[in-house]
């Protein structure tokens, strides 16, 4: 088992405190060293959980009787779908909202489960910059796809509108996915680092009591808020492309 | 006797500590946002949901600068670029 952060600074620390990404399996692609890390394993587990949930939900929905009031598990699924639909409709307008509820719901469930991964003993996958950068770039692509779809060529010419501000506009467009991904990454990583230090610091007896409060704040509260913020920012940036005709 | 590597590591640790001073700004900003949010709820309790979501969004955006400082500190501690320059 090797550490990806190959750095003499961490060697002394890493005996008792483990906050980095651990690599498990090394292989080579085009001469590059590539590792299967804790992030991959946590993401496979999360994907598996979502898949199982989706299959069960599909079974339940297919069997459902539309003339009866929903109950039990079906009620929970309907609540989730309605919540996401309401969220997109209020933030993106009645006309466009429903088209994006699929994407928003997907990234909402994924990021929420990834942030809660710290509760189940995994290293939260969103504390790895590769994951959050991918999420940010997905949002970036959707923003600009919709920009070209609804504003045609003025999506490009808007960049040069006040001619003096052209560089600032371009930097602003590039900074959007960077700041979104850094925000998610930084928040979850700060929780991971703090919990790792606390776990390394405390004696074995106290480990049951004290970290639970920190888990409640750093994993559940902060993770849920960051999930909400990521989805809200995605919706706000996408709906900005609708207005200007 | 202080080795070259030891000096770089020590200064990196001090630099990481200084970089986290960036946390002051977002703390003040989020506090101001939460204060105005509370006064807005006091004035118009019916709009609590909207005020809450707007406040959280603003606070999350204000937090970004502090997180840049945090990223610099983490890079200095765990992925130190200065060690390779020795």
Short mmCIF file of N, CA and C in Angstrom, two decimals, chain A residues 65-71 74:
data_model
loop_
_atom_site.label_atom_id
_atom_site.label_comp_id
_atom_site.label_asym_id
_atom_site.label_seq_id
_atom_site.Cartn_x
_atom_site.Cartn_y
_atom_site.Cartn_z
N UNK A 65 -50.16 1.13 -8.18
CA UNK A 65 -51.52 1.31 -8.68
C UNK A 65 -51.83 2.80 -8.68
N UNK A 66 -52.01 3.42 -9.85
CA UNK A 66 -52.17 4.88 -9.90
C UNK A 66 -53.46 5.38 -9.26
N UNK A 67 -54.41 4.47 -8.99
CA UNK A 67 -55.68 4.95 -8.43
C UNK A 67 -55.71 4.93 -6.92
N UNK A 68 -54.61 4.43 -6.31
CA UNK A 68 -54.58 4.40 -4.84
C UNK A 68 -53.56 5.42 -4.34
N UNK A 69 -53.75 5.87 -3.09
CA UNK A 69 -52.77 6.77 -2.49
C UNK A 69 -51.47 5.99 -2.25
N UNK A 70 -50.31 6.59 -2.59
CA UNK A 70 -49.04 5.88 -2.39
C UNK A 70 -48.73 5.73 -0.91
N UNK A 71 -48.06 4.67 -0.57
CA UNK A 71 -47.66 4.51 0.84
C UNK A 71 -46.30 3.81 0.90
N UNK A 74 -42.87 3.79 -1.80
CA UNK A 74 -43.29 4.56 -2.97
C UNK A 74 -43.49 6.02 -2.61
#
